[in-house]
Amino acid sequence: MANACGVDFGTSNSTVGVVRPGHPALLALEDGKPTLPSVVFFNADEEEVKYGRAALADYLAGYEGRLMRSLKSLLGTSLIDGQTEVAGRALPFRMLLSHFIGEVKRRSEQAAGHQFNSVVLGRPVFFIDDSAEADKLAEDTLAEVARSVGFKHIAFQYEPIAAAFDYESRIEREELVLIADIGGGTSDFSLVRLGPGRTERAERRDDILATGGVHIGGTDFDKYLSLSSVMPLLGYGSRMSNDSEIPSSYYFNLATWHTINQAYTKKTWTQLADVVRDAREPEKVGRLQRLIDERAGHWLALKVEEGKIALSGSASASIELDRLSPPETLALQRHEFEAATAHLLDSVDQTVLKLLADAGVAAGEVDTVFFTGGSSGVIALRARIGALLPAARKVEGDLFGSIGAGLAIDAARKFGPGGA
């Protein structure tokens, strides 16, 4: 039995893969499903910690506690050395990551029926844009966390390269492929030569023509959809009696997954009481105040994410904001969503164009664009990338599983069939 696995610790979802002849690569982590949402809920009412879908279910059912999501976004930032309060006690963010990665390891071992000593961890091309030092810190922190939960031998692989290995296992001829991995926190790209004759090579460095990435992912699309469509209902963009704009920090914190809990401080509550008194539209800011008082920021973020997903399949959608006071049904339009996120699409465009330039490859030479990552379902994003490579075939992988499956292949290569 292989004791080496691949772990895709994602911003939104996580998977674990292991090479098992005759069996799917991905292990079941929750309710028979291979994905475990990267969510932790500290349930204060029942004094227990929940993970994944169970965590979201408890939170949405109204249990008291702290919900933490988008944990991967902490890596490489100054927040990683900070802490949050859970049930009146300080919880360091590093320990929070250990809680989650440890649970992923425990569940994967339970599913496989044996322990894993060796792991290939997926990582984005850049954890942090334009800072090699912060990027190294992020990788070192993730390695430290993995070691703390019992992994003895640790290696890393770029997530789009892992997705390339998964795609390569299914093709019958050599191709030049752009791997577009659009995750919850980053958009990563690799230009790779793939083919059946290359799969057994121990060293694939020469097959990788270029890699690139940008710190833009699904949570950023959530953020700007929220700011453009939802936060104005709570007073975003409105003014005080002296004609100054209401501070935007409240809204940005609530619209950004990993900073939502920063809105729940006593200082924020005190400030908002003053803002409501001096606001030109106090009823809107009052909605914001009540939302924060009820700690319903994650509920709102989930509603926004639901709307974003709905817009991937339709030109319009609506979301029921029934916990606002008064409740509201909000109509969303895809064209408005695309206008609000145009600057994100521009950054992705530039990243792909730079990648092609770095590789010295013309757009017409690329055979295939392989889309993976849950956020590659954003229609405008796929269209932009597709338009840059009009002659290339467009192939959709397992949006949530290609990376984990590819990491499993890489773990078997790096550590051997029995692991290290």
Short mmCIF file of C-alpha atoms in Angstrom, two decimals:
data_model
loop_
_atom_site.label_atom_id
_atom_site.label_comp_id
_atom_site.label_asym_id
_atom_site.label_seq_id
_atom_site.Cartn_x
_atom_site.Cartn_y
_atom_site.Cartn_z
CA MET A 1 0.00 0.00 0.00
CA ALA A 2 1.37 3.42 -0.94
CA ASN A 3 2.01 5.63 2.06
CA ALA A 4 2.60 8.66 -0.13
CA CYS A 5 -0.28 10.94 -1.09
CA GLY A 6 -0.93 14.24 -2.79
CA VAL A 7 -2.78 16.96 -0.89
CA ASP A 8 -4.50 19.81 -2.67
CA PHE A 9 -5.13 22.31 0.14
CA GLY A 10 -7.40 24.74 -1.66
CA THR A 11 -8.77 28.14 -0.75
CA SER A 12 -12.33 26.82 -1.16
CA ASN A 13 -12.01 23.00 -1.27
CA SER A 14 -9.36 20.41 -0.45
CA THR A 15 -8.72 16.90 -1.84
CA VAL A 16 -6.30 14.03 -1.25
CA GLY A 17 -5.12 11.71 -4.01
CA VAL A 18 -3.21 8.43 -3.98
CA VAL A 19 -2.32 6.06 -6.83
CA ARG A 20 -4.44 2.92 -6.36
CA PRO A 21 -4.58 0.68 -9.44
CA GLY A 22 -8.18 -0.07 -10.29
CA HIS A 23 -9.52 2.65 -7.99
CA PRO A 24 -10.16 6.40 -8.35
CA ALA A 25 -7.22 8.54 -7.29
CA LEU A 26 -9.21 10.79 -4.97
CA LEU A 27 -10.16 9.57 -1.50
CA ALA A 28 -13.57 10.24 0.03
CA LEU A 29 -13.18 12.94 2.68
CA GLU A 30 -16.79 13.78 3.61
CA ASP A 31 -20.07 11.92 3.05
CA GLY A 32 -18.53 9.82 0.28
CA LYS A 33 -17.38 12.94 -1.61
CA PRO A 34 -13.74 13.59 -2.54
CA THR A 35 -13.88 17.31 -1.73
CA LEU A 36 -13.77 18.75 1.77
CA PRO A 37 -14.68 22.47 1.81
CA SER A 38 -11.80 24.32 3.48
CA VAL A 39 -13.97 25.50 6.35
CA VAL A 40 -13.69 25.20 10.13
CA PHE A 41 -16.53 26.04 12.53
CA PHE A 42 -15.94 26.25 16.26
CA ASN A 43 -19.40 25.38 17.55
CA ALA A 44 -19.75 27.13 20.91
CA ASP A 45 -23.18 25.67 21.69
CA GLU A 46 -22.03 22.06 21.38
CA GLU A 47 -18.37 22.74 22.25
CA GLU A 48 -16.97 20.92 19.23
CA VAL A 49 -15.09 21.67 16.04
CA LYS A 50 -16.73 20.92 12.68
CA TYR A 51 -15.16 20.82 9.23
CA GLY A 52 -16.32 21.10 5.62
CA ARG A 53 -20.01 20.81 4.77
CA ALA A 54 -20.85 19.94 8.37
CA ALA A 55 -19.23 23.21 9.48
CA LEU A 56 -21.27 25.23 6.99
CA ALA A 57 -24.46 23.39 7.97
CA ASP A 58 -23.98 24.18 11.68
CA TYR A 59 -23.22 27.81 10.93
CA LEU A 60 -26.25 28.25 8.68
CA ALA A 61 -28.44 26.45 11.24
CA GLY A 62 -27.73 29.31 13.63
CA TYR A 63 -25.38 27.73 16.17
CA GLU A 64 -23.21 30.18 18.06
CA GLY A 65 -19.52 30.03 17.22
CA ARG A 66 -16.77 31.12 14.83
CA LEU A 67 -16.66 30.16 11.17
CA MET A 68 -13.28 30.32 9.43
CA ARG A 69 -12.96 29.96 5.67
CA SER A 70 -10.39 30.84 2.99
CA LEU A 71 -7.67 29.63 5.36
CA LYS A 72 -5.08 29.30 2.60
CA SER A 73 -5.20 33.07 2.08
CA LEU A 74 -3.38 33.49 5.41
CA LEU A 75 -0.18 31.96 4.00
CA GLY A 76 2.53 34.48 3.23
CA THR A 77 0.70 37.38 4.92
CA SER A 78 1.36 39.11 8.22
CA LEU A 79 -1.86 37.58 9.54
CA ILE A 80 -0.22 34.14 9.79
CA ASP A 81 1.60 35.20 12.96
CA GLY A 82 -1.59 36.63 14.45
CA GLN A 83 -4.45 35.01 16.28
CA THR A 84 -8.19 35.07 16.59
CA GLU A 85 -10.50 34.59 19.55
CA VAL A 86 -12.49 31.38 19.87
CA ALA A 87 -14.72 30.76 22.90
CA GLY A 88 -12.87 33.45 24.84
CA ARG A 89 -9.43 31.98 24.13
CA ALA A 90 -6.72 33.04 21.71
CA LEU A 91 -6.20 30.70 18.76
CA PRO A 92 -3.04 31.33 16.69
CA PHE A 93 -3.71 31.19 12.96
CA ARG A 94 -0.87 28.67 12.52
CA MET A 95 -2.72 26.34 14.89
CA LEU A 96 -5.92 26.92 12.91
CA LEU A 97 -4.17 25.68 9.76
CA SER A 98 -2.84 22.69 11.69
CA HIS A 99 -6.38 21.88 12.84
CA PHE A 100 -7.58 21.73 9.24
CA ILE A 101 -4.59 20.00 7.60
CA GLY A 102 -4.55 17.48 10.44
CA GLU A 103 -8.22 16.71 9.84
CA VAL A 104 -7.57 16.26 6.10
CA LYS A 105 -4.78 13.79 6.92
CA ARG A 106 -6.93 11.90 9.44
CA ARG A 107 -9.85 11.54 7.03
CA SER A 108 -7.66 10.47 4.12
CA GLU A 109 -5.99 7.80 6.25
CA GLN A 110 -9.37 6.56 7.40
CA ALA A 111 -10.53 6.33 3.78
CA ALA A 112 -7.33 4.58 2.62
CA GLY A 113 -7.10 2.27 5.62
CA HIS A 114 -3.47 3.12 6.39
CA GLN A 115 -1.20 6.01 7.34
CA PHE A 116 0.50 8.47 5.02
CA ASN A 117 4.08 9.41 5.91
CA SER A 118 4.98 11.21 2.68
CA VAL A 119 3.13 13.97 0.86
CA VAL A 120 3.35 16.15 -2.20
CA LEU A 121 1.57 19.39 -1.38
CA GLY A 122 0.12 21.49 -4.15
CA ARG A 123 1.05 25.15 -4.19
CA PRO A 124 0.15 28.09 -6.43
CA VAL A 125 2.81 29.45 -8.73
CA PHE A 126 2.82 32.52 -6.47
CA PHE A 127 1.31 32.51 -3.00
CA ILE A 128 2.01 36.24 -2.93
CA ASP A 129 2.56 38.38 -6.02
CA ASP A 130 5.85 40.28 -6.44
CA SER A 131 7.50 39.09 -3.21
CA ALA A 132 9.87 36.13 -3.34
CA GLU A 133 10.44 36.43 0.41
CA ALA A 134 6.72 36.27 1.26
CA ASP A 135 6.28 33.41 -1.21
CA LYS A 136 9.04 31.38 0.47
CA LEU A 137 7.56 32.14 3.88
CA ALA A 138 4.20 30.79 2.70
CA GLU A 139 5.71 27.53 1.45
CA ASP A 140 7.83 27.14 4.59
CA THR A 141 4.78 27.73 6.78
CA LEU A 142 2.74 25.10 4.92
CA ALA A 143 5.63 22.61 5.24
CA GLU A 144 5.88 23.35 8.94
CA VAL A 145 2.14 22.78 9.38
CA ALA A 146 2.31 19.49 7.42
CA ARG A 147 5.22 18.31 9.58
CA SER A 148 3.33 19.22 12.75
CA VAL A 149 0.44 16.90 11.84
CA GLY A 150 2.65 13.89 11.15
CA PHE A 151 3.97 14.03 7.57
CA LYS A 152 7.66 13.05 7.65
CA HIS A 153 8.62 13.56 4.02
CA ILE A 154 7.29 16.67 2.28
CA ALA A 155 7.60 17.87 -1.32
CA PHE A 156 5.80 20.56 -3.31
CA GLN A 157 4.43 20.77 -6.82
CA TYR A 158 2.87 23.68 -8.66
CA GLU A 159 -0.88 23.14 -8.85
CA PRO A 160 -1.15 23.70 -12.63
CA ILE A 161 1.69 21.22 -13.19
CA ALA A 162 -0.19 18.67 -11.10
CA ALA A 163 -3.28 19.29 -13.25
CA ALA A 164 -1.07 18.75 -16.31
CA PHE A 165 -0.07 15.30 -15.05
CA ASP A 166 -3.75 14.41 -14.65
CA TYR A 167 -4.59 15.59 -18.18
CA GLU A 168 -1.56 13.80 -19.62
CA SER A 169 -2.82 10.46 -18.32
CA ARG A 170 -5.76 10.75 -20.75
CA ILE A 171 -4.22 11.87 -24.06
CA GLU A 172 -2.87 9.76 -26.92
CA ARG A 173 -0.60 12.19 -28.74
CA GLU A 174 1.84 14.92 -27.86
CA GLU A 175 0.34 18.37 -27.23
CA LEU A 176 1.45 21.84 -26.20
CA VAL A 177 -1.02 22.65 -23.44
CA LEU A 178 -1.86 25.77 -21.47
CA ILE A 179 -3.04 24.63 -18.06
CA ALA A 180 -5.41 27.26 -16.63
CA ASP A 181 -5.97 26.55 -12.94
CA ILE A 182 -8.45 29.08 -11.57
CA GLY A 183 -8.84 28.43 -7.87
CA GLY A 184 -10.43 30.23 -4.98
CA GLY A 185 -7.42 32.44 -4.30
CA THR A 186 -5.12 32.37 -7.34
CA SER A 187 -5.11 32.00 -11.12
CA ASP A 188 -2.14 29.88 -12.16
CA PHE A 189 -0.95 29.00 -15.63
CA SER A 190 1.61 26.64 -17.06
CA LEU A 191 2.63 26.01 -20.65
CA VAL A 192 3.67 22.36 -20.84
CA ARG A 193 4.56 19.74 -23.45
CA LEU A 194 2.56 16.63 -22.64
CA GLY A 195 2.25 13.22 -24.24
CA PRO A 196 2.21 9.47 -23.64
CA GLY A 197 5.91 9.22 -24.43
CA ARG A 198 6.83 11.65 -21.68
CA THR A 199 4.92 10.22 -18.73
CA GLU A 200 7.70 7.94 -17.44
CA ARG A 201 10.38 10.62 -17.39
CA ALA A 202 11.62 11.16 -13.84
CA GLU A 203 12.52 14.78 -14.60
CA ARG A 204 9.96 16.90 -16.44
CA ARG A 205 11.60 20.30 -16.06
CA ASP A 206 12.40 20.59 -19.78
CA ASP A 207 8.75 19.96 -20.66
CA ILE A 208 7.65 23.07 -18.75
CA LEU A 209 8.07 26.04 -21.06
CA ALA A 210 6.80 28.68 -18.63
CA THR A 211 4.75 29.20 -15.48
CA GLY A 212 2.96 32.26 -14.22
CA GLY A 213 0.23 33.30 -11.89
CA VAL A 214 -1.63 36.14 -10.28
CA HIS A 215 -3.24 36.41 -6.85
CA ILE A 216 -6.77 36.51 -8.27
CA GLY A 217 -9.32 33.77 -7.78
CA GLY A 218 -12.92 32.99 -7.04
CA THR A 219 -12.98 34.82 -3.73
CA ASP A 220 -11.93 38.02 -5.53
CA PHE A 221 -14.87 37.64 -7.93
CA ASP A 222 -17.11 37.15 -4.88
CA LYS A 223 -15.67 40.29 -3.32
CA TYR A 224 -16.34 42.60 -6.24
CA LEU A 225 -19.77 41.13 -6.91
CA SER A 226 -20.58 41.84 -3.26
CA LEU A 227 -19.22 45.39 -3.36
CA SER A 228 -21.01 46.25 -6.59
CA SER A 229 -24.39 44.61 -5.92
CA VAL A 230 -24.92 43.78 -2.26
CA MET A 231 -22.99 46.23 -0.10
CA PRO A 232 -24.86 49.30 -1.47
CA LEU A 233 -27.94 47.84 0.28
CA LEU A 234 -25.97 48.25 3.52
CA GLY A 235 -24.84 51.80 2.83
CA TYR A 236 -21.66 51.29 0.83
CA GLY A 237 -21.02 54.43 -1.23
CA SER A 238 -23.53 56.53 0.73
CA ARG A 239 -22.60 59.65 2.67
CA MET A 240 -22.52 61.18 6.12
CA SER A 241 -24.35 64.39 6.99
CA ASN A 242 -21.10 66.35 6.43
CA ASP A 243 -20.94 64.91 2.86
CA SER A 244 -17.97 62.61 3.59
CA GLU A 245 -18.28 59.02 2.40
CA ILE A 246 -19.02 56.32 4.93
CA PRO A 247 -15.74 54.45 5.60
CA SER A 248 -15.36 51.62 3.11
CA SER A 249 -13.34 49.38 5.44
CA TYR A 250 -16.50 47.87 6.99
CA TYR A 251 -17.70 46.75 3.58
CA PHE A 252 -14.34 45.52 2.31
CA ASN A 253 -13.90 43.39 5.45
CA LEU A 254 -17.34 41.83 5.00
CA ALA A 255 -16.81 41.25 1.27
CA THR A 256 -13.47 39.45 1.76
CA TRP A 257 -13.68 35.90 3.08
CA HIS A 258 -10.61 35.87 5.32
CA THR A 259 -11.30 39.29 6.91
CA ILE A 260 -15.00 38.88 7.74
CA ASN A 261 -14.28 38.20 11.40
CA GLN A 262 -12.42 41.53 11.64
CA ALA A 263 -15.83 43.22 11.35
CA TYR A 264 -17.00 41.66 14.63
CA THR A 265 -14.99 43.81 17.04
CA LYS A 266 -16.27 46.02 19.83
CA LYS A 267 -14.45 48.95 18.20
CA THR A 268 -16.37 48.43 14.93
CA TRP A 269 -19.67 48.23 16.79
CA THR A 270 -18.97 51.50 18.65
CA GLN A 271 -17.93 53.27 15.45
CA LEU A 272 -21.01 52.06 13.57
CA ALA A 273 -23.33 53.40 16.26
CA ASP A 274 -21.86 56.87 15.58
CA VAL A 275 -22.02 56.36 11.80
CA VAL A 276 -25.73 55.42 11.94
CA ARG A 277 -26.53 58.62 13.83
CA ASP A 278 -24.73 60.79 11.26
CA ALA A 279 -25.60 58.89 8.06
CA ARG A 280 -27.79 60.44 5.40
CA GLU A 281 -29.36 57.00 4.86
CA PRO A 282 -29.39 55.58 8.40
CA GLU A 283 -31.73 52.72 7.49
CA LYS A 284 -29.07 51.24 5.17
CA VAL A 285 -26.23 51.53 7.68
CA GLY A 286 -28.61 50.17 10.31
CA ARG A 287 -28.88 47.03 8.17
CA LEU A 288 -25.10 46.78 8.25
CA GLN A 289 -25.06 47.25 12.01
CA ARG A 290 -27.64 44.51 12.56
CA LEU A 291 -25.82 42.14 10.17
CA ILE A 292 -22.59 42.58 12.13
CA ASP A 293 -24.43 42.29 15.46
CA GLU A 294 -25.82 38.93 14.29
CA ARG A 295 -22.40 37.86 12.96
CA ALA A 296 -24.06 37.06 9.64
CA GLY A 297 -21.14 38.10 7.42
CA HIS A 298 -20.34 34.55 6.33
CA TRP A 299 -23.99 33.92 5.55
CA LEU A 300 -23.96 36.97 3.29
CA ALA A 301 -20.71 35.88 1.62
CA LEU A 302 -22.21 32.44 0.94
CA LYS A 303 -25.24 34.10 -0.67
CA VAL A 304 -22.96 36.18 -2.90
CA GLU A 305 -21.00 33.06 -3.90
CA GLU A 306 -24.31 31.35 -4.69
CA GLY A 307 -25.19 34.27 -6.98
CA LYS A 308 -21.81 34.15 -8.72
CA ILE A 309 -22.22 30.44 -9.44
CA ALA A 310 -25.76 31.02 -10.75
CA LEU A 311 -24.46 33.68 -13.16
CA SER A 312 -22.10 31.11 -14.67
CA GLY A 313 -25.13 29.35 -16.13
CA SER A 314 -27.49 32.26 -16.74
CA ALA A 315 -27.43 35.91 -17.82
CA SER A 316 -29.39 36.84 -14.70
CA ALA A 317 -30.05 35.38 -11.26
CA SER A 318 -31.53 36.37 -7.93
CA ILE A 319 -30.51 35.71 -4.34
CA GLU A 320 -32.78 35.72 -1.30
CA LEU A 321 -31.30 37.95 1.38
CA ASP A 322 -33.82 36.88 3.99
CA ARG A 323 -31.63 37.67 6.99
CA LEU A 324 -31.43 41.36 6.13
CA SER A 325 -33.86 43.63 7.91
CA PRO A 326 -36.10 44.07 6.01
CA PRO A 327 -35.52 40.98 3.80
CA GLU A 328 -34.71 41.55 0.15
CA THR A 329 -34.63 39.61 -3.12
CA LEU A 330 -31.67 40.92 -5.07
CA ALA A 331 -31.58 40.62 -8.87
CA LEU A 332 -28.11 40.07 -10.35
CA GLN A 333 -27.10 40.59 -13.97
CA ARG A 334 -24.12 38.89 -15.57
CA HIS A 335 -23.15 42.00 -17.57
CA GLU A 336 -23.01 44.04 -14.35
CA PHE A 337 -20.92 41.34 -12.67
CA GLU A 338 -18.51 41.35 -15.60
CA ALA A 339 -18.22 45.15 -15.49
CA ALA A 340 -17.45 45.04 -11.76
CA THR A 341 -14.72 42.42 -12.29
CA ALA A 342 -13.25 43.75 -15.56
CA HIS A 343 -10.03 44.81 -13.81
CA LEU A 344 -9.55 41.23 -12.57
CA LEU A 345 -10.04 39.88 -16.09
CA ASP A 346 -7.50 42.40 -17.42
CA SER A 347 -4.91 41.16 -14.91
CA VAL A 348 -5.51 37.55 -15.93
CA ASP A 349 -5.16 38.57 -19.60
CA GLN A 350 -1.80 40.18 -18.95
CA THR A 351 -0.59 37.14 -16.99
CA VAL A 352 -1.36 34.78 -19.90
CA LEU A 353 0.19 37.11 -22.47
CA LYS A 354 3.37 37.42 -20.38
CA LEU A 355 3.49 33.63 -20.03
CA LEU A 356 3.41 33.20 -23.83
CA ALA A 357 6.06 35.89 -24.26
CA ASP A 358 8.32 34.28 -21.64
CA ALA A 359 8.03 30.95 -23.43
CA GLY A 360 8.58 32.50 -26.86
CA VAL A 361 5.43 30.79 -28.08
CA ALA A 362 2.87 32.29 -30.47
CA ALA A 363 -0.79 31.89 -29.57
CA GLY A 364 -1.39 29.75 -32.65
CA GLU A 365 1.15 27.15 -31.49
CA VAL A 366 -0.86 26.16 -28.41
CA ASP A 367 -2.88 23.00 -29.08
CA THR A 368 -5.11 22.90 -26.01
CA VAL A 369 -6.30 24.99 -23.09
CA PHE A 370 -7.07 22.75 -20.13
CA PHE A 371 -9.32 24.39 -17.53
CA THR A 372 -9.33 23.22 -13.94
CA GLY A 373 -10.09 24.75 -10.55
CA GLY A 374 -13.59 25.50 -9.30
CA SER A 375 -13.48 29.15 -10.32
CA SER A 376 -12.79 28.40 -13.98
CA GLY A 377 -16.58 28.18 -14.21
CA VAL A 378 -16.71 32.00 -14.38
CA ILE A 379 -17.88 32.47 -17.98
CA ALA A 380 -16.14 35.78 -18.65
CA LEU A 381 -12.83 34.45 -17.38
CA ARG A 382 -12.93 31.41 -19.65
CA ALA A 383 -13.99 33.58 -22.57
CA ARG A 384 -11.08 35.98 -22.05
CA ILE A 385 -8.51 33.20 -21.89
CA GLY A 386 -10.12 31.41 -24.84
CA ALA A 387 -10.04 34.59 -26.94
CA LEU A 388 -6.28 34.86 -26.45
CA LEU A 389 -5.85 31.36 -27.94
CA PRO A 390 -8.67 31.11 -30.51
CA ALA A 391 -7.20 28.11 -32.38
CA ALA A 392 -6.64 25.96 -29.28
CA ARG A 393 -9.04 23.22 -28.19
CA LYS A 394 -10.83 24.04 -24.94
CA VAL A 395 -10.96 21.11 -22.53
CA GLU A 396 -12.55 21.08 -19.08
CA GLY A 397 -10.99 18.81 -16.49
CA ASP A 398 -12.43 17.78 -13.17
CA LEU A 399 -12.74 21.31 -11.80
CA PHE A 400 -12.25 20.17 -8.21
CA GLY A 401 -10.25 16.97 -8.67
CA SER A 402 -7.62 17.32 -11.39
CA ILE A 403 -4.99 18.81 -9.09
CA GLY A 404 -5.40 16.19 -6.36
CA ALA A 405 -5.25 13.39 -8.93
CA GLY A 406 -2.11 14.89 -10.51
CA LEU A 407 -0.47 15.31 -7.09
CA ALA A 408 -1.11 11.60 -6.46
CA ILE A 409 0.76 10.75 -9.67
CA ASP A 410 3.62 13.04 -8.64
CA ALA A 411 3.74 11.52 -5.13
CA ALA A 412 4.11 8.02 -6.61
CA ARG A 413 6.94 9.25 -8.84
CA LYS A 414 8.75 11.15 -6.10
CA PHE A 415 8.42 8.63 -3.27
CA GLY A 416 7.88 5.36 -5.16
CA PRO A 417 4.88 3.01 -4.95
CA GLY A 418 5.52 2.31 -1.27
CA GLY A 419 6.29 5.87 -0.29
CA ALA A 420 9.45 7.12 1.42
#
